Short mmCIF file of N, CA and C in Angstrom, two decimals:
data_model
loop_
_atom_site.label_atom_id
_atom_site.label_comp_id
_atom_site.label_asym_id
_atom_site.label_seq_id
_atom_site.Cartn_x
_atom_site.Cartn_y
_atom_site.Cartn_z
N MET P 1 -92.80 80.53 -35.93
CA MET P 1 -94.06 79.81 -35.89
C MET P 1 -95.10 80.42 -36.81
N ALA P 2 -95.16 81.74 -36.89
CA ALA P 2 -96.16 82.40 -37.71
C ALA P 2 -95.93 82.15 -39.18
N GLN P 3 -94.70 81.82 -39.54
CA GLN P 3 -94.40 81.59 -40.95
C GLN P 3 -94.85 80.21 -41.43
N ASN P 4 -94.99 79.26 -40.57
CA ASN P 4 -95.36 77.91 -40.99
C ASN P 4 -96.71 77.85 -41.70
N PRO P 5 -97.78 78.47 -41.19
CA PRO P 5 -99.04 78.44 -41.93
C PRO P 5 -98.94 79.15 -43.28
N ILE P 6 -98.19 80.23 -43.33
CA ILE P 6 -98.02 80.95 -44.60
C ILE P 6 -97.22 80.09 -45.57
N LEU P 7 -96.14 79.49 -45.07
CA LEU P 7 -95.32 78.62 -45.91
C LEU P 7 -96.13 77.42 -46.40
N ALA P 8 -96.93 76.84 -45.52
CA ALA P 8 -97.76 75.70 -45.90
C ALA P 8 -98.78 76.10 -46.96
N THR P 9 -99.39 77.26 -46.80
CA THR P 9 -100.36 77.75 -47.78
C THR P 9 -99.69 78.00 -49.12
N PHE P 10 -98.52 78.63 -49.08
CA PHE P 10 -97.78 78.92 -50.31
C PHE P 10 -97.38 77.63 -51.02
N THR P 11 -96.90 76.66 -50.25
CA THR P 11 -96.50 75.37 -50.83
C THR P 11 -97.70 74.66 -51.46
N ALA P 12 -98.82 74.68 -50.76
CA ALA P 12 -100.04 74.06 -51.30
C ALA P 12 -100.47 74.74 -52.59
N PHE P 13 -100.38 76.06 -52.62
CA PHE P 13 -100.74 76.81 -53.83
C PHE P 13 -99.82 76.42 -54.99
N LEU P 14 -98.51 76.34 -54.73
CA LEU P 14 -97.57 75.96 -55.78
C LEU P 14 -97.86 74.56 -56.31
N LEU P 15 -98.13 73.64 -55.42
CA LEU P 15 -98.44 72.28 -55.86
C LEU P 15 -99.71 72.24 -56.69
N LEU P 16 -100.73 72.94 -56.25
CA LEU P 16 -101.99 72.99 -56.99
C LEU P 16 -101.79 73.63 -58.35
N PHE P 17 -101.08 74.75 -58.39
CA PHE P 17 -100.85 75.46 -59.64
C PHE P 17 -100.03 74.62 -60.61
N SER P 18 -98.98 73.96 -60.11
CA SER P 18 -98.13 73.18 -61.01
C SER P 18 -98.87 71.97 -61.55
N SER P 19 -99.71 71.32 -60.75
CA SER P 19 -100.46 70.17 -61.26
C SER P 19 -101.53 70.60 -62.25
N THR P 20 -102.15 71.76 -62.02
CA THR P 20 -103.15 72.28 -62.95
C THR P 20 -102.48 72.68 -64.26
N ALA P 21 -101.34 73.34 -64.17
CA ALA P 21 -100.62 73.76 -65.37
C ALA P 21 -100.15 72.55 -66.16
N ALA P 22 -99.70 71.51 -65.48
CA ALA P 22 -99.25 70.31 -66.18
C ALA P 22 -100.41 69.65 -66.91
N ALA P 23 -101.57 69.59 -66.27
CA ALA P 23 -102.73 68.97 -66.90
C ALA P 23 -103.19 69.76 -68.11
N ALA P 24 -103.07 71.09 -68.05
CA ALA P 24 -103.54 71.93 -69.15
C ALA P 24 -102.51 72.06 -70.26
N SER P 25 -101.28 71.64 -70.00
CA SER P 25 -100.21 71.89 -70.97
C SER P 25 -100.26 70.97 -72.17
N GLY P 26 -100.91 69.87 -72.11
CA GLY P 26 -100.96 68.99 -73.26
C GLY P 26 -101.43 67.61 -72.89
N PRO P 27 -101.31 66.70 -73.85
CA PRO P 27 -101.80 65.35 -73.63
C PRO P 27 -101.03 64.63 -72.52
N THR P 28 -101.74 63.81 -71.79
CA THR P 28 -101.10 62.99 -70.76
C THR P 28 -100.33 61.87 -71.44
N ASN P 29 -99.52 61.17 -70.65
CA ASN P 29 -98.76 60.05 -71.20
C ASN P 29 -99.68 58.98 -71.77
N LEU P 30 -100.80 58.71 -71.08
CA LEU P 30 -101.74 57.71 -71.58
C LEU P 30 -102.29 58.13 -72.94
N ILE P 31 -102.66 59.39 -73.07
CA ILE P 31 -103.17 59.87 -74.35
C ILE P 31 -102.08 59.77 -75.41
N LYS P 32 -100.88 60.19 -75.10
CA LYS P 32 -99.77 60.13 -76.07
C LYS P 32 -99.52 58.69 -76.51
N GLN P 33 -99.40 57.79 -75.54
CA GLN P 33 -99.11 56.39 -75.87
C GLN P 33 -100.23 55.77 -76.69
N THR P 34 -101.45 56.08 -76.34
CA THR P 34 -102.60 55.53 -77.05
C THR P 34 -102.68 56.10 -78.46
N CYS P 35 -102.56 57.40 -78.58
CA CYS P 35 -102.72 58.05 -79.88
C CYS P 35 -101.62 57.68 -80.87
N ARG P 36 -100.44 57.32 -80.37
CA ARG P 36 -99.36 56.88 -81.27
C ARG P 36 -99.76 55.61 -82.03
N GLN P 37 -100.73 54.90 -81.51
CA GLN P 37 -101.14 53.63 -82.11
C GLN P 37 -102.40 53.77 -82.97
N THR P 38 -102.71 55.00 -83.35
CA THR P 38 -103.89 55.25 -84.18
C THR P 38 -103.47 55.80 -85.53
N PRO P 39 -104.37 55.78 -86.51
CA PRO P 39 -104.00 56.27 -87.85
C PRO P 39 -103.81 57.78 -87.94
N ASP P 40 -104.30 58.54 -86.96
CA ASP P 40 -104.15 60.00 -86.99
C ASP P 40 -103.85 60.49 -85.58
N HIS P 41 -102.56 60.49 -85.25
CA HIS P 41 -102.12 60.86 -83.90
C HIS P 41 -102.61 62.24 -83.50
N ASN P 42 -102.51 63.21 -84.40
CA ASN P 42 -102.90 64.59 -84.06
C ASN P 42 -104.39 64.71 -83.78
N LEU P 43 -105.21 64.10 -84.64
CA LEU P 43 -106.66 64.12 -84.42
C LEU P 43 -107.00 63.45 -83.10
N CYS P 44 -106.37 62.33 -82.83
CA CYS P 44 -106.61 61.59 -81.60
C CYS P 44 -106.27 62.46 -80.38
N ALA P 45 -105.07 62.99 -80.35
CA ALA P 45 -104.62 63.77 -79.19
C ALA P 45 -105.46 65.03 -79.00
N SER P 46 -105.75 65.72 -80.09
CA SER P 46 -106.53 66.96 -79.94
C SER P 46 -107.96 66.67 -79.49
N THR P 47 -108.54 65.59 -79.98
CA THR P 47 -109.90 65.24 -79.58
C THR P 47 -109.95 64.82 -78.11
N LEU P 48 -109.02 63.99 -77.70
CA LEU P 48 -109.03 63.50 -76.32
C LEU P 48 -108.68 64.59 -75.31
N THR P 49 -107.78 65.49 -75.66
CA THR P 49 -107.44 66.56 -74.72
C THR P 49 -108.50 67.65 -74.68
N ALA P 50 -109.28 67.79 -75.75
CA ALA P 50 -110.35 68.80 -75.77
C ALA P 50 -111.51 68.40 -74.88
N ASP P 51 -111.70 67.12 -74.68
CA ASP P 51 -112.78 66.64 -73.82
C ASP P 51 -112.31 66.74 -72.36
N PRO P 52 -113.13 67.31 -71.49
CA PRO P 52 -112.71 67.46 -70.09
C PRO P 52 -112.36 66.14 -69.40
N ARG P 53 -112.90 65.03 -69.88
CA ARG P 53 -112.59 63.73 -69.29
C ARG P 53 -111.23 63.21 -69.72
N GLY P 54 -110.73 63.68 -70.85
CA GLY P 54 -109.51 63.13 -71.44
C GLY P 54 -108.28 63.20 -70.56
N PRO P 55 -107.88 64.39 -70.13
CA PRO P 55 -106.66 64.49 -69.32
C PRO P 55 -106.74 63.73 -68.00
N ASN P 56 -107.94 63.46 -67.52
CA ASN P 56 -108.11 62.73 -66.26
C ASN P 56 -108.35 61.24 -66.47
N ALA P 57 -108.42 60.80 -67.72
CA ALA P 57 -108.70 59.39 -68.00
C ALA P 57 -107.57 58.53 -67.44
N GLY P 58 -107.96 57.46 -66.79
CA GLY P 58 -106.97 56.58 -66.19
C GLY P 58 -106.75 55.29 -66.95
N ASP P 59 -107.53 55.06 -68.01
CA ASP P 59 -107.36 53.82 -68.75
C ASP P 59 -107.82 53.98 -70.20
N VAL P 60 -107.43 53.02 -71.01
CA VAL P 60 -107.75 53.05 -72.44
C VAL P 60 -109.25 52.92 -72.70
N PRO P 61 -110.00 52.09 -71.96
CA PRO P 61 -111.44 52.06 -72.21
C PRO P 61 -112.11 53.43 -72.07
N THR P 62 -111.66 54.22 -71.12
CA THR P 62 -112.23 55.57 -70.98
C THR P 62 -111.90 56.41 -72.20
N LEU P 63 -110.68 56.31 -72.70
CA LEU P 63 -110.31 57.05 -73.92
C LEU P 63 -111.16 56.58 -75.10
N ALA P 64 -111.41 55.28 -75.18
CA ALA P 64 -112.24 54.74 -76.27
C ALA P 64 -113.65 55.33 -76.19
N LEU P 65 -114.21 55.39 -75.00
CA LEU P 65 -115.56 55.95 -74.84
C LEU P 65 -115.59 57.44 -75.21
N ILE P 66 -114.55 58.17 -74.85
CA ILE P 66 -114.49 59.58 -75.22
C ILE P 66 -114.47 59.73 -76.74
N MET P 67 -113.68 58.90 -77.40
CA MET P 67 -113.60 58.99 -78.86
C MET P 67 -114.91 58.58 -79.51
N ILE P 68 -115.56 57.56 -78.99
CA ILE P 68 -116.87 57.15 -79.51
C ILE P 68 -117.88 58.28 -79.33
N ASP P 69 -117.83 58.95 -78.19
CA ASP P 69 -118.71 60.10 -77.96
C ASP P 69 -118.43 61.22 -78.96
N SER P 70 -117.17 61.38 -79.34
CA SER P 70 -116.81 62.39 -80.34
C SER P 70 -117.37 62.03 -81.71
N VAL P 71 -117.34 60.74 -82.03
CA VAL P 71 -117.97 60.28 -83.27
C VAL P 71 -119.46 60.61 -83.24
N LYS P 72 -120.08 60.33 -82.11
CA LYS P 72 -121.52 60.60 -81.97
C LYS P 72 -121.82 62.09 -82.15
N ALA P 73 -121.03 62.94 -81.53
CA ALA P 73 -121.27 64.38 -81.62
C ALA P 73 -121.12 64.88 -83.05
N ARG P 74 -120.08 64.42 -83.73
CA ARG P 74 -119.85 64.88 -85.11
C ARG P 74 -120.89 64.29 -86.05
N ALA P 75 -121.30 63.06 -85.84
CA ALA P 75 -122.34 62.45 -86.67
C ALA P 75 -123.68 63.15 -86.45
N THR P 76 -123.95 63.55 -85.22
CA THR P 76 -125.18 64.28 -84.92
C THR P 76 -125.21 65.61 -85.64
N SER P 77 -124.11 66.34 -85.61
CA SER P 77 -124.08 67.64 -86.30
C SER P 77 -124.16 67.45 -87.81
N THR P 78 -123.60 66.35 -88.32
CA THR P 78 -123.70 66.07 -89.75
C THR P 78 -125.14 65.76 -90.14
N LEU P 79 -125.82 64.97 -89.33
CA LEU P 79 -127.23 64.66 -89.61
C LEU P 79 -128.07 65.94 -89.57
N GLU P 80 -127.79 66.82 -88.65
CA GLU P 80 -128.51 68.11 -88.60
C GLU P 80 -128.25 68.91 -89.88
N GLU P 81 -127.01 68.89 -90.37
CA GLU P 81 -126.68 69.58 -91.62
C GLU P 81 -127.42 68.94 -92.79
N ILE P 82 -127.51 67.63 -92.81
CA ILE P 82 -128.24 66.93 -93.87
C ILE P 82 -129.70 67.38 -93.87
N LYS P 83 -130.30 67.43 -92.72
CA LYS P 83 -131.71 67.85 -92.62
C LYS P 83 -131.89 69.29 -93.08
N ARG P 84 -130.93 70.14 -92.75
CA ARG P 84 -131.00 71.53 -93.19
C ARG P 84 -130.87 71.60 -94.71
N LEU P 85 -129.94 70.85 -95.27
CA LEU P 85 -129.75 70.84 -96.72
C LEU P 85 -130.98 70.30 -97.45
N MET P 86 -131.66 69.34 -96.86
CA MET P 86 -132.84 68.75 -97.50
C MET P 86 -133.92 69.80 -97.73
N LYS P 87 -133.95 70.81 -96.89
CA LYS P 87 -134.96 71.87 -97.01
C LYS P 87 -134.56 72.94 -98.02
N GLN P 88 -133.27 73.01 -98.36
CA GLN P 88 -132.78 74.15 -99.13
C GLN P 88 -132.18 73.81 -100.48
N THR P 89 -131.98 72.56 -100.81
CA THR P 89 -131.22 72.23 -102.01
C THR P 89 -132.10 71.81 -103.18
N ALA P 90 -131.43 71.66 -104.29
CA ALA P 90 -132.10 71.27 -105.53
C ALA P 90 -132.72 69.89 -105.40
N PRO P 91 -133.79 69.65 -106.14
CA PRO P 91 -134.44 68.33 -106.10
C PRO P 91 -133.50 67.18 -106.47
N SER P 92 -132.50 67.46 -107.30
CA SER P 92 -131.58 66.39 -107.71
C SER P 92 -130.76 65.87 -106.52
N LEU P 93 -130.69 66.63 -105.45
CA LEU P 93 -129.94 66.19 -104.27
C LEU P 93 -130.81 65.48 -103.24
N LYS P 94 -132.12 65.46 -103.47
CA LYS P 94 -133.02 64.86 -102.49
C LYS P 94 -132.69 63.39 -102.23
N GLU P 95 -132.54 62.62 -103.29
CA GLU P 95 -132.27 61.19 -103.11
C GLU P 95 -130.94 60.94 -102.38
N PRO P 96 -129.83 61.55 -102.82
CA PRO P 96 -128.60 61.29 -102.08
C PRO P 96 -128.64 61.80 -100.63
N LEU P 97 -129.33 62.90 -100.39
CA LEU P 97 -129.44 63.38 -99.02
C LEU P 97 -130.30 62.46 -98.17
N ASP P 98 -131.38 61.91 -98.76
CA ASP P 98 -132.18 60.91 -98.04
C ASP P 98 -131.32 59.70 -97.68
N ASN P 99 -130.49 59.26 -98.63
CA ASN P 99 -129.58 58.15 -98.40
C ASN P 99 -128.63 58.47 -97.24
N CYS P 100 -128.08 59.68 -97.24
CA CYS P 100 -127.16 60.08 -96.17
C CYS P 100 -127.86 60.13 -94.82
N ALA P 101 -129.07 60.64 -94.81
CA ALA P 101 -129.82 60.69 -93.55
C ALA P 101 -130.01 59.28 -93.00
N ALA P 102 -130.34 58.33 -93.87
CA ALA P 102 -130.52 56.94 -93.43
C ALA P 102 -129.20 56.38 -92.91
N ARG P 103 -128.10 56.70 -93.59
CA ARG P 103 -126.77 56.21 -93.17
C ARG P 103 -126.40 56.75 -91.79
N TYR P 104 -126.65 58.03 -91.59
CA TYR P 104 -126.30 58.63 -90.30
C TYR P 104 -127.25 58.19 -89.19
N ASP P 105 -128.48 57.83 -89.54
CA ASP P 105 -129.37 57.22 -88.55
C ASP P 105 -128.77 55.90 -88.06
N VAL P 106 -128.23 55.11 -88.98
CA VAL P 106 -127.58 53.85 -88.61
C VAL P 106 -126.39 54.11 -87.69
N VAL P 107 -125.58 55.10 -88.06
CA VAL P 107 -124.41 55.44 -87.24
C VAL P 107 -124.85 55.76 -85.81
N LEU P 108 -125.86 56.62 -85.69
CA LEU P 108 -126.26 57.10 -84.37
C LEU P 108 -127.08 56.09 -83.58
N GLU P 109 -127.96 55.38 -84.26
CA GLU P 109 -128.86 54.46 -83.55
C GLU P 109 -128.25 53.08 -83.32
N ALA P 110 -127.35 52.67 -84.19
CA ALA P 110 -126.78 51.33 -84.06
C ALA P 110 -125.29 51.37 -83.73
N ASP P 111 -124.49 51.91 -84.63
CA ASP P 111 -123.03 51.81 -84.48
C ASP P 111 -122.50 52.41 -83.19
N VAL P 112 -122.89 53.63 -82.89
CA VAL P 112 -122.39 54.28 -81.67
C VAL P 112 -122.87 53.52 -80.43
N THR P 113 -124.13 53.11 -80.44
CA THR P 113 -124.68 52.39 -79.29
C THR P 113 -123.96 51.06 -79.09
N VAL P 114 -123.76 50.32 -80.16
CA VAL P 114 -123.06 49.03 -80.07
C VAL P 114 -121.63 49.23 -79.58
N ALA P 115 -120.95 50.23 -80.12
CA ALA P 115 -119.56 50.47 -79.73
C ALA P 115 -119.45 50.82 -78.25
N ARG P 116 -120.31 51.70 -77.78
CA ARG P 116 -120.27 52.09 -76.35
C ARG P 116 -120.51 50.87 -75.46
N GLN P 117 -121.55 50.11 -75.79
CA GLN P 117 -121.88 48.93 -74.97
C GLN P 117 -120.75 47.90 -75.02
N ALA P 118 -120.17 47.71 -76.19
CA ALA P 118 -119.10 46.73 -76.33
C ALA P 118 -117.91 47.09 -75.45
N VAL P 119 -117.55 48.35 -75.43
CA VAL P 119 -116.43 48.78 -74.59
C VAL P 119 -116.79 48.62 -73.12
N LYS P 120 -117.98 49.05 -72.75
CA LYS P 120 -118.40 48.96 -71.35
C LYS P 120 -118.49 47.52 -70.85
N LEU P 121 -118.91 46.61 -71.74
CA LEU P 121 -119.09 45.21 -71.35
C LEU P 121 -117.86 44.34 -71.59
N GLY P 122 -116.79 44.95 -72.10
CA GLY P 122 -115.56 44.19 -72.32
C GLY P 122 -115.58 43.31 -73.56
N ASN P 123 -116.35 43.71 -74.59
CA ASN P 123 -116.39 42.99 -75.87
C ASN P 123 -115.88 43.90 -76.99
N PRO P 124 -114.60 44.26 -76.94
CA PRO P 124 -114.11 45.28 -77.88
C PRO P 124 -114.21 44.89 -79.35
N LYS P 125 -114.24 43.61 -79.65
CA LYS P 125 -114.34 43.19 -81.05
C LYS P 125 -115.58 43.80 -81.70
N PHE P 126 -116.69 43.81 -80.98
CA PHE P 126 -117.92 44.38 -81.52
C PHE P 126 -117.84 45.90 -81.61
N GLY P 127 -117.14 46.51 -80.68
CA GLY P 127 -116.95 47.96 -80.72
C GLY P 127 -116.10 48.38 -81.90
N GLU P 128 -115.05 47.63 -82.16
CA GLU P 128 -114.21 47.93 -83.32
C GLU P 128 -115.01 47.77 -84.61
N GLY P 129 -115.77 46.70 -84.71
CA GLY P 129 -116.59 46.49 -85.89
C GLY P 129 -117.60 47.60 -86.11
N ALA P 130 -118.20 48.07 -85.03
CA ALA P 130 -119.19 49.15 -85.14
C ALA P 130 -118.53 50.44 -85.62
N MET P 131 -117.35 50.75 -85.11
CA MET P 131 -116.66 51.97 -85.55
C MET P 131 -116.18 51.83 -87.00
N ASN P 132 -115.78 50.64 -87.39
CA ASN P 132 -115.42 50.43 -88.79
C ASN P 132 -116.63 50.61 -89.70
N ASP P 133 -117.81 50.20 -89.22
CA ASP P 133 -119.03 50.38 -90.01
C ASP P 133 -119.36 51.85 -90.19
N VAL P 134 -119.01 52.69 -89.23
CA VAL P 134 -119.23 54.13 -89.39
C VAL P 134 -118.52 54.61 -90.65
N GLY P 135 -117.30 54.15 -90.86
CA GLY P 135 -116.57 54.53 -92.07
C GLY P 135 -117.27 54.08 -93.33
N VAL P 136 -117.83 52.88 -93.31
CA VAL P 136 -118.58 52.37 -94.46
C VAL P 136 -119.80 53.24 -94.72
N GLU P 137 -120.51 53.61 -93.67
CA GLU P 137 -121.70 54.46 -93.82
C GLU P 137 -121.32 55.82 -94.41
N CYS P 138 -120.20 56.38 -93.97
CA CYS P 138 -119.73 57.66 -94.52
C CYS P 138 -119.40 57.53 -96.01
N GLU P 139 -118.73 56.45 -96.37
CA GLU P 139 -118.40 56.21 -97.78
C GLU P 139 -119.66 56.05 -98.61
N ASP P 140 -120.64 55.31 -98.08
CA ASP P 140 -121.89 55.12 -98.81
C ASP P 140 -122.64 56.43 -98.99
N CYS P 141 -122.61 57.27 -97.97
CA CYS P 141 -123.24 58.59 -98.09
C CYS P 141 -122.55 59.39 -99.19
N GLU P 142 -121.25 59.46 -99.13
CA GLU P 142 -120.48 60.24 -100.11
C GLU P 142 -120.67 59.68 -101.52
N GLY P 143 -120.70 58.36 -101.63
CA GLY P 143 -120.85 57.72 -102.93
C GLY P 143 -122.20 57.91 -103.57
N GLY P 144 -123.19 58.32 -102.79
CA GLY P 144 -124.52 58.55 -103.34
C GLY P 144 -124.62 59.80 -104.19
N PHE P 145 -123.63 60.66 -104.09
CA PHE P 145 -123.61 61.88 -104.90
C PHE P 145 -122.84 61.61 -106.18
N GLY P 146 -123.08 62.42 -107.17
CA GLY P 146 -122.33 62.31 -108.41
C GLY P 146 -122.97 61.45 -109.47
N ARG P 147 -123.99 60.70 -109.11
CA ARG P 147 -124.65 59.85 -110.11
C ARG P 147 -125.30 60.67 -111.20
N ASN P 148 -125.80 61.84 -110.81
CA ASN P 148 -126.42 62.73 -111.79
C ASN P 148 -125.58 64.00 -111.95
N GLY P 149 -124.30 63.89 -111.66
CA GLY P 149 -123.41 65.03 -111.80
C GLY P 149 -123.38 65.97 -110.61
N GLU P 150 -124.04 65.58 -109.50
CA GLU P 150 -124.04 66.45 -108.33
C GLU P 150 -122.73 66.30 -107.57
N LYS P 151 -122.33 67.39 -106.94
CA LYS P 151 -121.16 67.38 -106.07
C LYS P 151 -121.67 67.24 -104.64
N SER P 152 -121.00 66.43 -103.86
CA SER P 152 -121.43 66.23 -102.48
C SER P 152 -121.21 67.49 -101.65
N PRO P 153 -122.25 67.93 -100.96
CA PRO P 153 -122.08 69.05 -100.03
C PRO P 153 -121.60 68.58 -98.65
N LEU P 154 -121.34 67.27 -98.53
CA LEU P 154 -121.00 66.70 -97.23
C LEU P 154 -119.61 66.07 -97.18
N THR P 155 -118.78 66.37 -98.17
CA THR P 155 -117.46 65.74 -98.23
C THR P 155 -116.66 65.97 -96.95
N LYS P 156 -116.61 67.20 -96.48
CA LYS P 156 -115.84 67.50 -95.27
C LYS P 156 -116.43 66.79 -94.06
N GLN P 157 -117.73 66.85 -93.90
CA GLN P 157 -118.37 66.22 -92.74
C GLN P 157 -118.15 64.71 -92.75
N ASN P 158 -118.34 64.08 -93.94
CA ASN P 158 -118.11 62.64 -94.03
C ASN P 158 -116.67 62.30 -93.69
N GLY P 159 -115.73 63.11 -94.17
CA GLY P 159 -114.32 62.87 -93.87
C GLY P 159 -114.02 63.03 -92.38
N ASP P 160 -114.63 64.03 -91.77
CA ASP P 160 -114.42 64.25 -90.34
C ASP P 160 -114.94 63.09 -89.51
N VAL P 161 -116.15 62.64 -89.81
CA VAL P 161 -116.73 61.53 -89.06
C VAL P 161 -115.92 60.27 -89.29
N ARG P 162 -115.54 60.04 -90.53
CA ARG P 162 -114.73 58.85 -90.85
C ARG P 162 -113.40 58.88 -90.10
N GLY P 163 -112.75 60.04 -90.08
CA GLY P 163 -111.47 60.15 -89.37
C GLY P 163 -111.61 59.84 -87.89
N LEU P 164 -112.63 60.39 -87.26
CA LEU P 164 -112.86 60.11 -85.85
C LEU P 164 -113.17 58.63 -85.61
N ALA P 165 -113.97 58.05 -86.50
CA ALA P 165 -114.32 56.64 -86.36
C ALA P 165 -113.10 55.74 -86.54
N ASP P 166 -112.22 56.09 -87.48
CA ASP P 166 -111.00 55.30 -87.67
C ASP P 166 -110.12 55.33 -86.42
N VAL P 167 -110.01 56.50 -85.81
CA VAL P 167 -109.24 56.62 -84.57
C VAL P 167 -109.92 55.84 -83.45
N ALA P 168 -111.24 55.97 -83.35
CA ALA P 168 -111.98 55.24 -82.31
C ALA P 168 -111.80 53.73 -82.48
N ALA P 169 -111.88 53.25 -83.72
CA ALA P 169 -111.70 51.81 -83.97
C ALA P 169 -110.31 51.36 -83.53
N ALA P 170 -109.30 52.18 -83.81
CA ALA P 170 -107.93 51.82 -83.44
C ALA P 170 -107.77 51.77 -81.91
N ILE P 171 -108.40 52.70 -81.22
CA ILE P 171 -108.31 52.69 -79.75
C ILE P 171 -109.05 51.48 -79.19
N VAL P 172 -110.23 51.20 -79.72
CA VAL P 172 -110.97 50.02 -79.25
C VAL P 172 -110.18 48.75 -79.54
N ARG P 173 -109.50 48.70 -80.68
CA ARG P 173 -108.69 47.53 -81.04
C ARG P 173 -107.62 47.26 -79.98
N LEU P 174 -107.12 48.29 -79.33
CA LEU P 174 -106.11 48.12 -78.29
C LEU P 174 -106.64 47.32 -77.10
N LEU P 175 -107.95 47.24 -76.99
CA LEU P 175 -108.57 46.52 -75.87
C LEU P 175 -108.71 45.02 -76.14
N LEU P 176 -108.42 44.60 -77.36
CA LEU P 176 -108.55 43.17 -77.70
C LEU P 176 -107.50 42.34 -76.98
#
């Protein structure tokens, strides 16, 4: 009789440990299945599993919202970098950096907001369009450099945001 509470406690511990270890070991089946249908499976899986909501997500709309939030976070850090560069760079970069700041304002104030609302309200077509527009804004930012021989200081950031937005658009497209 004395062993039953100990055995029950030990069994509960094993179950808790094994479920925690399984959750921490990698992407869930939902994440794997979803990310296989995106243009960058590795980026998708690593982004979704890095977010604490990812491994516990029970549906594709939740994964879409997580990815949209990742776009927002990366776009926010890029806009902060743009503002920092505006204070420190050559005057020849002022115009392209102003252009980039305006582009990232659109991403953050319009595209991300529209995409989140579209997913929440069940209108994924608008969410996909908004995430596709993020890519256009990144291209326009990058294209603003080089007119006077300047090299873009934002190539990596633009590529990162674009990559996340492409994955987000693909996940939202699954909701159509």
